[in-house]
Amino acid sequence: MTKALPQDFYFQDTVTVSRALLGKILCHKNEDGETLRASIVEVEAYLGVKDKACHTFGGRQTPRTRSMYLEGGHSYIYLIYGMYHCLNIVTRTSEHPEAVLIRALEPIPRPASLAKKNLKTNGPGKLCREWNITKKHDGLALWKKQSGLWVEDAPAIPAAAIVSRPRIGVDYAAEAALWPLRFYMKDNPFISKP
DNA sequence: AGTGAGATGGCCT
DNA sequence: GGCCATCTCACTA
């Protein structure tokens, strides 16, 4: 049995965690009791109080962003555009409400009998819909398998195989919209299409 | 291929 | 009341 990544993995700085999460395995035990697994292939870093694109910019603390102020390793899930959920993993500490948005997954092949075709996990809203991840998964401890949502280790992706670009959908964030905080695996076919 | 609009609701000022 | 860390579908060509 592979263990879940320990909580202190998420205490590192947010860009480090973002890059390190590429290639790691996101796991989810769904309501039918089956475990879904997929490699993380695209993420974005949100750098807290100094990042205009981040929900905690300027130290904003609201009901929605409550989980952002938990210790690293918790989930932060919110509803966007009234119909899609987005999954984030909180980093650092409550003093630094930062997080990594999981933008795309590459499903790990399953036995043909169980495989669902055309699994759409190439976008933050799509992957949550496909895995049935909602607000009830907000604030979970992702270093514990018993949470039903966790991350397992996998070999690190070489820096040369990681592309960094400005983040998607944050044009309103002025100069922060240009920061190259979107990271994805070069040439991976499951990257979201902006 | 590329553009544009609509869905849809919680959150924030 | 306006704004979204999105996605899909319908339309033009």
PDB file of C-alpha atoms (C1' of nucleotides) in Angstrom:
ATOM      1  CA  MET A   1       0.000   0.000   0.000  1.00  0.00           C
ATOM      2  CA  THR A   2       1.381   3.308  -0.996  1.00  0.00           C
ATOM      3  CA  LYS A   3       1.140   5.927   1.717  1.00  0.00           C
ATOM      4  CA  ALA A   4      -0.361   9.362   1.344  1.00  0.00           C
ATOM      5  CA  LEU A   5       2.099  12.243   1.102  1.00  0.00           C
ATOM      6  CA  PRO A   6       2.784  13.552   4.626  1.00  0.00           C
ATOM      7  CA  GLN A   7       1.380  16.857   5.750  1.00  0.00           C
ATOM      8  CA  ASP A   8       4.762  18.548   5.928  1.00  0.00           C
ATOM      9  CA  PHE A   9       5.126  18.187   2.171  1.00  0.00           C
ATOM     10  CA  TYR A  10       2.559  20.987   1.941  1.00  0.00           C
ATOM     11  CA  PHE A  11       4.387  23.254   4.368  1.00  0.00           C
ATOM     12  CA  GLN A  12       6.966  24.101   1.707  1.00  0.00           C
ATOM     13  CA  ASP A  13       6.653  27.273  -0.296  1.00  0.00           C
ATOM     14  CA  THR A  14       3.724  27.291  -2.657  1.00  0.00           C
ATOM     15  CA  VAL A  15       5.636  27.343  -5.934  1.00  0.00           C
ATOM     16  CA  THR A  16       7.795  24.451  -4.746  1.00  0.00           C
ATOM     17  CA  VAL A  17       4.701  22.461  -3.808  1.00  0.00           C
ATOM     18  CA  SER A  18       3.054  23.329  -7.119  1.00  0.00           C
ATOM     19  CA  ARG A  19       5.947  21.995  -9.159  1.00  0.00           C
ATOM     20  CA  ALA A  20       6.402  18.984  -6.884  1.00  0.00           C
ATOM     21  CA  LEU A  21       2.736  18.037  -7.206  1.00  0.00           C
ATOM     22  CA  LEU A  22       3.106  17.456 -10.932  1.00  0.00           C
ATOM     23  CA  GLY A  23       3.226  13.718 -11.528  1.00  0.00           C
ATOM     24  CA  LYS A  24       1.897  12.894  -8.054  1.00  0.00           C
ATOM     25  CA  ILE A  25      -1.193  10.702  -7.806  1.00  0.00           C
ATOM     26  CA  LEU A  26      -4.491  12.206  -6.711  1.00  0.00           C
ATOM     27  CA  CYS A  27      -6.773   9.560  -5.217  1.00  0.00           C
ATOM     28  CA  HIS A  28     -10.446   9.674  -4.404  1.00  0.00           C
ATOM     29  CA  LYS A  29     -12.603   7.008  -2.836  1.00  0.00           C
ATOM     30  CA  ASN A  30     -16.015   7.662  -4.287  1.00  0.00           C
ATOM     31  CA  GLU A  31     -19.475   6.888  -2.969  1.00  0.00           C
ATOM     32  CA  ASP A  32     -19.435   3.442  -4.537  1.00  0.00           C
ATOM     33  CA  GLY A  33     -16.315   2.618  -2.539  1.00  0.00           C
ATOM     34  CA  GLU A  34     -14.048   2.467  -5.543  1.00  0.00           C
ATOM     35  CA  THR A  35     -10.798   4.383  -5.602  1.00  0.00           C
ATOM     36  CA  LEU A  36     -10.122   6.656  -8.551  1.00  0.00           C
ATOM     37  CA  ARG A  37      -6.534   7.562  -9.308  1.00  0.00           C
ATOM     38  CA  ALA A  38      -4.997  10.062 -11.659  1.00  0.00           C
ATOM     39  CA  SER A  39      -1.703  11.849 -12.166  1.00  0.00           C
ATOM     40  CA  ILE A  40      -1.674  15.577 -11.546  1.00  0.00           C
ATOM     41  CA  VAL A  41      -0.510  17.156 -14.807  1.00  0.00           C
ATOM     42  CA  GLU A  42      -1.466  20.833 -14.456  1.00  0.00           C
ATOM     43  CA  VAL A  43      -1.656  23.192 -11.456  1.00  0.00           C
ATOM     44  CA  GLU A  44      -1.646  26.863 -10.550  1.00  0.00           C
ATOM     45  CA  ALA A  45      -0.128  28.555  -7.510  1.00  0.00           C
ATOM     46  CA  TYR A  46      -2.120  31.197  -5.598  1.00  0.00           C
ATOM     47  CA  LEU A  47       0.130  33.268  -3.413  1.00  0.00           C
ATOM     48  CA  GLY A  48      -2.149  34.632  -0.732  1.00  0.00           C
ATOM     49  CA  VAL A  49      -2.256  38.161   0.604  1.00  0.00           C
ATOM     50  CA  LYS A  50       0.045  39.652  -2.021  1.00  0.00           C
ATOM     51  CA  ASP A  51      -1.641  37.978  -5.004  1.00  0.00           C
ATOM     52  CA  LYS A  52      -4.562  39.886  -6.493  1.00  0.00           C
ATOM     53  CA  ALA A  53      -5.821  36.728  -8.163  1.00  0.00           C
ATOM     54  CA  CYS A  54      -6.023  34.886  -4.854  1.00  0.00           C
ATOM     55  CA  HIS A  55      -9.199  34.733  -2.796  1.00  0.00           C
ATOM     56  CA  THR A  56      -7.199  35.699   0.286  1.00  0.00           C
ATOM     57  CA  PHE A  57      -5.658  38.785  -1.307  1.00  0.00           C
ATOM     58  CA  GLY A  58      -5.089  41.481   1.281  1.00  0.00           C
ATOM     59  CA  GLY A  59      -5.906  39.025   4.054  1.00  0.00           C
ATOM     60  CA  ARG A  60      -9.575  38.712   3.114  1.00  0.00           C
ATOM     61  CA  GLN A  61     -11.192  36.222   5.438  1.00  0.00           C
ATOM     62  CA  THR A  62     -14.742  35.213   4.531  1.00  0.00           C
ATOM     63  CA  PRO A  63     -16.907  32.124   4.987  1.00  0.00           C
ATOM     64  CA  ARG A  64     -15.838  30.854   1.588  1.00  0.00           C
ATOM     65  CA  THR A  65     -12.111  31.164   2.227  1.00  0.00           C
ATOM     66  CA  ARG A  66     -12.167  29.614   5.688  1.00  0.00           C
ATOM     67  CA  SER A  67     -10.240  26.519   4.580  1.00  0.00           C
ATOM     68  CA  MET A  68      -7.472  28.633   3.081  1.00  0.00           C
ATOM     69  CA  TYR A  69      -6.526  29.558   6.644  1.00  0.00           C
ATOM     70  CA  LEU A  70      -6.070  25.954   7.712  1.00  0.00           C
ATOM     71  CA  GLU A  71      -2.626  24.418   7.848  1.00  0.00           C
ATOM     72  CA  GLY A  72      -1.066  23.102   4.658  1.00  0.00           C
ATOM     73  CA  GLY A  73      -2.428  19.835   3.356  1.00  0.00           C
ATOM     74  CA  HIS A  74      -6.120  20.606   3.667  1.00  0.00           C
ATOM     75  CA  SER A  75      -8.469  20.873   0.716  1.00  0.00           C
ATOM     76  CA  TYR A  76     -10.040  24.168  -0.324  1.00  0.00           C
ATOM     77  CA  ILE A  77     -13.034  23.764  -2.590  1.00  0.00           C
ATOM     78  CA  TYR A  78     -15.287  26.518  -3.852  1.00  0.00           C
ATOM     79  CA  LEU A  79     -18.097  26.975  -6.324  1.00  0.00           C
ATOM     80  CA  ILE A  80     -17.368  29.060  -9.389  1.00  0.00           C
ATOM     81  CA  TYR A  81     -19.768  30.487 -11.955  1.00  0.00           C
ATOM     82  CA  GLY A  82     -22.639  29.002 -10.026  1.00  0.00           C
ATOM     83  CA  MET A  83     -22.066  25.506 -11.331  1.00  0.00           C
ATOM     84  CA  TYR A  84     -18.505  24.266 -11.146  1.00  0.00           C
ATOM     85  CA  HIS A  85     -16.325  23.325  -8.228  1.00  0.00           C
ATOM     86  CA  CYS A  86     -12.571  23.832  -8.106  1.00  0.00           C
ATOM     87  CA  LEU A  87     -10.178  21.771  -6.001  1.00  0.00           C
ATOM     88  CA  ASN A  88      -7.208  23.361  -4.291  1.00  0.00           C
ATOM     89  CA  ILE A  89      -4.638  22.087  -1.834  1.00  0.00           C
ATOM     90  CA  VAL A  90      -3.719  24.542   0.903  1.00  0.00           C
ATOM     91  CA  THR A  91      -0.014  25.177   1.475  1.00  0.00           C
ATOM     92  CA  ARG A  92       2.131  26.651   4.268  1.00  0.00           C
ATOM     93  CA  THR A  93       0.421  27.799   7.459  1.00  0.00           C
ATOM     94  CA  SER A  94      -2.549  29.844   8.608  1.00  0.00           C
ATOM     95  CA  GLU A  95      -0.238  32.864   8.589  1.00  0.00           C
ATOM     96  CA  HIS A  96       0.160  32.356   4.866  1.00  0.00           C
ATOM     97  CA  PRO A  97      -3.203  31.463   3.271  1.00  0.00           C
ATOM     98  CA  GLU A  98      -1.916  30.110  -0.034  1.00  0.00           C
ATOM     99  CA  ALA A  99      -2.953  27.170  -2.189  1.00  0.00           C
ATOM    100  CA  VAL A 100      -2.427  25.152  -5.340  1.00  0.00           C
ATOM    101  CA  LEU A 101      -5.305  24.803  -7.797  1.00  0.00           C
ATOM    102  CA  ILE A 102      -5.519  21.374  -9.419  1.00  0.00           C
ATOM    103  CA  ARG A 103      -6.287  22.145 -13.057  1.00  0.00           C
ATOM    104  CA  ALA A 104      -5.924  18.843 -14.897  1.00  0.00           C
ATOM    105  CA  LEU A 105      -5.488  15.126 -14.296  1.00  0.00           C
ATOM    106  CA  GLU A 106      -4.360  12.221 -16.408  1.00  0.00           C
ATOM    107  CA  PRO A 107      -6.443   9.216 -15.386  1.00  0.00           C
ATOM    108  CA  ILE A 108      -4.507   6.070 -14.578  1.00  0.00           C
ATOM    109  CA  PRO A 109      -5.741   3.165 -16.679  1.00  0.00           C
ATOM    110  CA  ARG A 110      -8.102   0.799 -14.914  1.00  0.00           C
ATOM    111  CA  PRO A 111      -9.304  -2.670 -15.759  1.00  0.00           C
ATOM    112  CA  ALA A 112     -11.365  -2.492 -18.913  1.00  0.00           C
ATOM    113  CA  SER A 113     -14.431  -3.712 -17.069  1.00  0.00           C
ATOM    114  CA  LEU A 114     -14.396  -0.664 -14.824  1.00  0.00           C
ATOM    115  CA  ALA A 115     -13.011   1.885 -17.218  1.00  0.00           C
ATOM    116  CA  LYS A 116     -15.300   4.727 -18.056  1.00  0.00           C
ATOM    117  CA  LYS A 117     -14.669   6.113 -21.463  1.00  0.00           C
ATOM    118  CA  ASN A 118     -13.937   9.710 -22.297  1.00  0.00           C
ATOM    119  CA  LEU A 119     -13.116  10.641 -18.745  1.00  0.00           C
ATOM    120  CA  LYS A 120     -12.899  14.409 -18.899  1.00  0.00           C
ATOM    121  CA  THR A 121     -10.422  15.629 -16.344  1.00  0.00           C
ATOM    122  CA  ASN A 122      -8.639  18.286 -18.413  1.00  0.00           C
ATOM    123  CA  GLY A 123      -9.925  21.330 -16.567  1.00  0.00           C
ATOM    124  CA  PRO A 124     -10.495  22.361 -12.937  1.00  0.00           C
ATOM    125  CA  GLY A 125     -14.287  22.327 -13.238  1.00  0.00           C
ATOM    126  CA  LYS A 126     -14.382  19.198 -15.329  1.00  0.00           C
ATOM    127  CA  LEU A 127     -12.233  17.070 -13.050  1.00  0.00           C
ATOM    128  CA  CYS A 128     -14.409  17.889 -10.038  1.00  0.00           C
ATOM    129  CA  ARG A 129     -17.544  17.084 -11.988  1.00  0.00           C
ATOM    130  CA  GLU A 130     -16.071  13.825 -13.245  1.00  0.00           C
ATOM    131  CA  TRP A 131     -14.996  12.745  -9.782  1.00  0.00           C
ATOM    132  CA  ASN A 132     -18.051  14.176  -8.048  1.00  0.00           C
ATOM    133  CA  ILE A 133     -15.993  16.459  -5.849  1.00  0.00           C
ATOM    134  CA  THR A 134     -18.107  19.146  -4.189  1.00  0.00           C
ATOM    135  CA  LYS A 135     -18.110  21.456  -1.189  1.00  0.00           C
ATOM    136  CA  LYS A 136     -18.570  18.482   1.073  1.00  0.00           C
ATOM    137  CA  HIS A 137     -14.929  17.688   0.353  1.00  0.00           C
ATOM    138  CA  ASP A 138     -13.861  21.153   1.553  1.00  0.00           C
ATOM    139  CA  GLY A 139     -11.449  21.289   4.479  1.00  0.00           C
ATOM    140  CA  LEU A 140     -10.408  17.625   4.346  1.00  0.00           C
ATOM    141  CA  ALA A 141      -7.004  16.459   5.586  1.00  0.00           C
ATOM    142  CA  LEU A 142      -5.399  15.221   2.389  1.00  0.00           C
ATOM    143  CA  TRP A 143      -2.490  13.518   4.154  1.00  0.00           C
ATOM    144  CA  LYS A 144      -4.902  10.959   5.571  1.00  0.00           C
ATOM    145  CA  LYS A 145      -6.353   8.292   3.341  1.00  0.00           C
ATOM    146  CA  GLN A 146      -9.372   8.080   5.602  1.00  0.00           C
ATOM    147  CA  SER A 147     -10.424  11.497   4.316  1.00  0.00           C
ATOM    148  CA  GLY A 148     -11.342   9.769   1.083  1.00  0.00           C
ATOM    149  CA  LEU A 149      -9.233  12.254  -0.847  1.00  0.00           C
ATOM    150  CA  TRP A 150      -5.457  12.097  -0.740  1.00  0.00           C
ATOM    151  CA  VAL A 151      -2.235  12.308  -2.743  1.00  0.00           C
ATOM    152  CA  GLU A 152       0.329   9.552  -3.208  1.00  0.00           C
ATOM    153  CA  ASP A 153       3.983   9.972  -4.022  1.00  0.00           C
ATOM    154  CA  ALA A 154       5.494   9.402  -7.456  1.00  0.00           C
ATOM    155  CA  PRO A 155       8.857  10.203  -9.038  1.00  0.00           C
ATOM    156  CA  ALA A 156       9.596  13.920  -9.406  1.00  0.00           C
ATOM    157  CA  ILE A 157       9.191  15.469 -12.831  1.00  0.00           C
ATOM    158  CA  PRO A 158      12.466  16.957 -14.147  1.00  0.00           C
ATOM    159  CA  ALA A 159      12.419  20.754 -14.288  1.00  0.00           C
ATOM    160  CA  ALA A 160      13.035  20.609 -18.031  1.00  0.00           C
ATOM    161  CA  ALA A 161       9.734  18.779 -18.507  1.00  0.00           C
ATOM    162  CA  ILE A 162       7.726  21.441 -16.673  1.00  0.00           C
ATOM    163  CA  VAL A 163       6.312  24.469 -18.472  1.00  0.00           C
ATOM    164  CA  SER A 164       5.357  27.644 -16.581  1.00  0.00           C
ATOM    165  CA  ARG A 165       2.947  30.220 -17.976  1.00  0.00           C
ATOM    166  CA  PRO A 166       0.595  32.936 -16.708  1.00  0.00           C
ATOM    167  CA  ARG A 167      -2.518  31.663 -15.004  1.00  0.00           C
ATOM    168  CA  ILE A 168      -5.855  31.204 -16.738  1.00  0.00           C
ATOM    169  CA  GLY A 169      -8.914  33.354 -16.180  1.00  0.00           C
ATOM    170  CA  VAL A 170      -7.385  35.939 -13.859  1.00  0.00           C
ATOM    171  CA  ASP A 171      -7.139  38.938 -16.188  1.00  0.00           C
ATOM    172  CA  TYR A 172      -8.721  41.115 -13.523  1.00  0.00           C
ATOM    173  CA  ALA A 173      -5.654  40.657 -11.293  1.00  0.00           C
ATOM    174  CA  ALA A 174      -3.534  43.383 -12.919  1.00  0.00           C
ATOM    175  CA  GLU A 175       0.185  42.605 -12.713  1.00  0.00           C
ATOM    176  CA  ALA A 176      -0.451  39.328 -10.898  1.00  0.00           C
ATOM    177  CA  ALA A 177      -2.203  38.055 -14.018  1.00  0.00           C
ATOM    178  CA  LEU A 178       1.201  37.967 -15.694  1.00  0.00           C
ATOM    179  CA  TRP A 179       3.011  35.970 -13.043  1.00  0.00           C
ATOM    180  CA  PRO A 180       4.007  32.570 -14.472  1.00  0.00           C
ATOM    181  CA  LEU A 181       2.287  30.518 -11.804  1.00  0.00           C
ATOM    182  CA  ARG A 182       0.592  27.957 -14.011  1.00  0.00           C
ATOM    183  CA  PHE A 183       2.669  24.802 -14.238  1.00  0.00           C
ATOM    184  CA  TYR A 184       2.067  21.818 -16.462  1.00  0.00           C
ATOM    185  CA  MET A 185       3.806  18.802 -17.881  1.00  0.00           C
ATOM    186  CA  LYS A 186       5.253  19.478 -21.272  1.00  0.00           C
ATOM    187  CA  ASP A 187       3.504  17.709 -24.148  1.00  0.00           C
ATOM    188  CA  ASN A 188       0.944  16.062 -21.918  1.00  0.00           C
ATOM    189  CA  PRO A 189      -2.328  15.519 -23.805  1.00  0.00           C
ATOM    190  CA  PHE A 190      -4.515  16.103 -20.746  1.00  0.00           C
ATOM    191  CA  ILE A 191      -3.672  19.769 -20.243  1.00  0.00           C
ATOM    192  CA  SER A 192      -6.697  22.095 -20.107  1.00  0.00           C
ATOM    193  CA  LYS A 193      -7.404  24.156 -23.180  1.00  0.00           C
ATOM    194  CA  PRO A 194      -7.621  27.825 -22.324  1.00  0.00           C
TER     195      PRO A 194
ATOM    196  C1'  DA B   1     -10.793  27.003 -36.054  1.00  0.00           C
ATOM    197  C1'  DG B   2     -12.459  30.634 -33.968  1.00  0.00           C
ATOM    198  C1'  DT B   3     -15.894  33.645 -31.691  1.00  0.00           C
ATOM    199  C1'  DG B   4     -19.743  34.647 -28.570  1.00  0.00           C
ATOM    200  C1'  DA B   5     -23.356  33.941 -25.467  1.00  0.00           C
ATOM    201  C1'  DG B   6     -25.687  31.623 -21.800  1.00  0.00           C
ATOM    202  C1'  DA B   7     -26.024  28.842 -17.724  1.00  0.00           C
ATOM    203  C1'  DT B   8     -26.406  29.728 -12.684  1.00  0.00           C
ATOM    204  C1'  DG B   9     -25.694  30.902  -7.680  1.00  0.00           C
ATOM    205  C1'  DG B  10     -22.782  32.118  -3.857  1.00  0.00           C
ATOM    206  C1'  DC B  11     -20.032  35.628  -2.445  1.00  0.00           C
ATOM    207  C1'  DC B  12     -18.542  40.359  -1.781  1.00  0.00           C
ATOM    208  C1'  DT B  13     -19.063  45.663  -1.554  1.00  0.00           C
TER     209       DT B  13
ATOM    210  C1'  DG C   1     -25.973  44.499  -8.249  1.00  0.00           C
ATOM    211  C1'  DG C   2     -21.902  42.792 -10.240  1.00  0.00           C
ATOM    212  C1'  DC C   3     -18.465  39.651 -10.427  1.00  0.00           C
ATOM    213  C1'  DC C   4     -16.346  35.395 -11.035  1.00  0.00           C
ATOM    214  C1'  DA C   5      -9.462  30.581 -10.545  1.00  0.00           C
ATOM    215  C1'  DT C   6     -15.524  27.547 -16.120  1.00  0.00           C
ATOM    216  C1'  DC C   7     -17.534  24.908 -19.677  1.00  0.00           C
ATOM    217  C1'  DT C   8     -20.612  23.850 -23.532  1.00  0.00           C
ATOM    218  C1'  DC C   9     -23.060  24.733 -27.421  1.00  0.00           C
ATOM    219  C1'  DA C  10     -24.367  27.349 -31.451  1.00  0.00           C
ATOM    220  C1'  DC C  11     -22.950  29.986 -34.811  1.00  0.00           C
ATOM    221  C1'  DT C  12     -19.778  31.769 -38.760  1.00  0.00           C
ATOM    222  C1'  DA C  13     -16.688  30.232 -42.474  1.00  0.00           C
TER     223       DA C  13
END
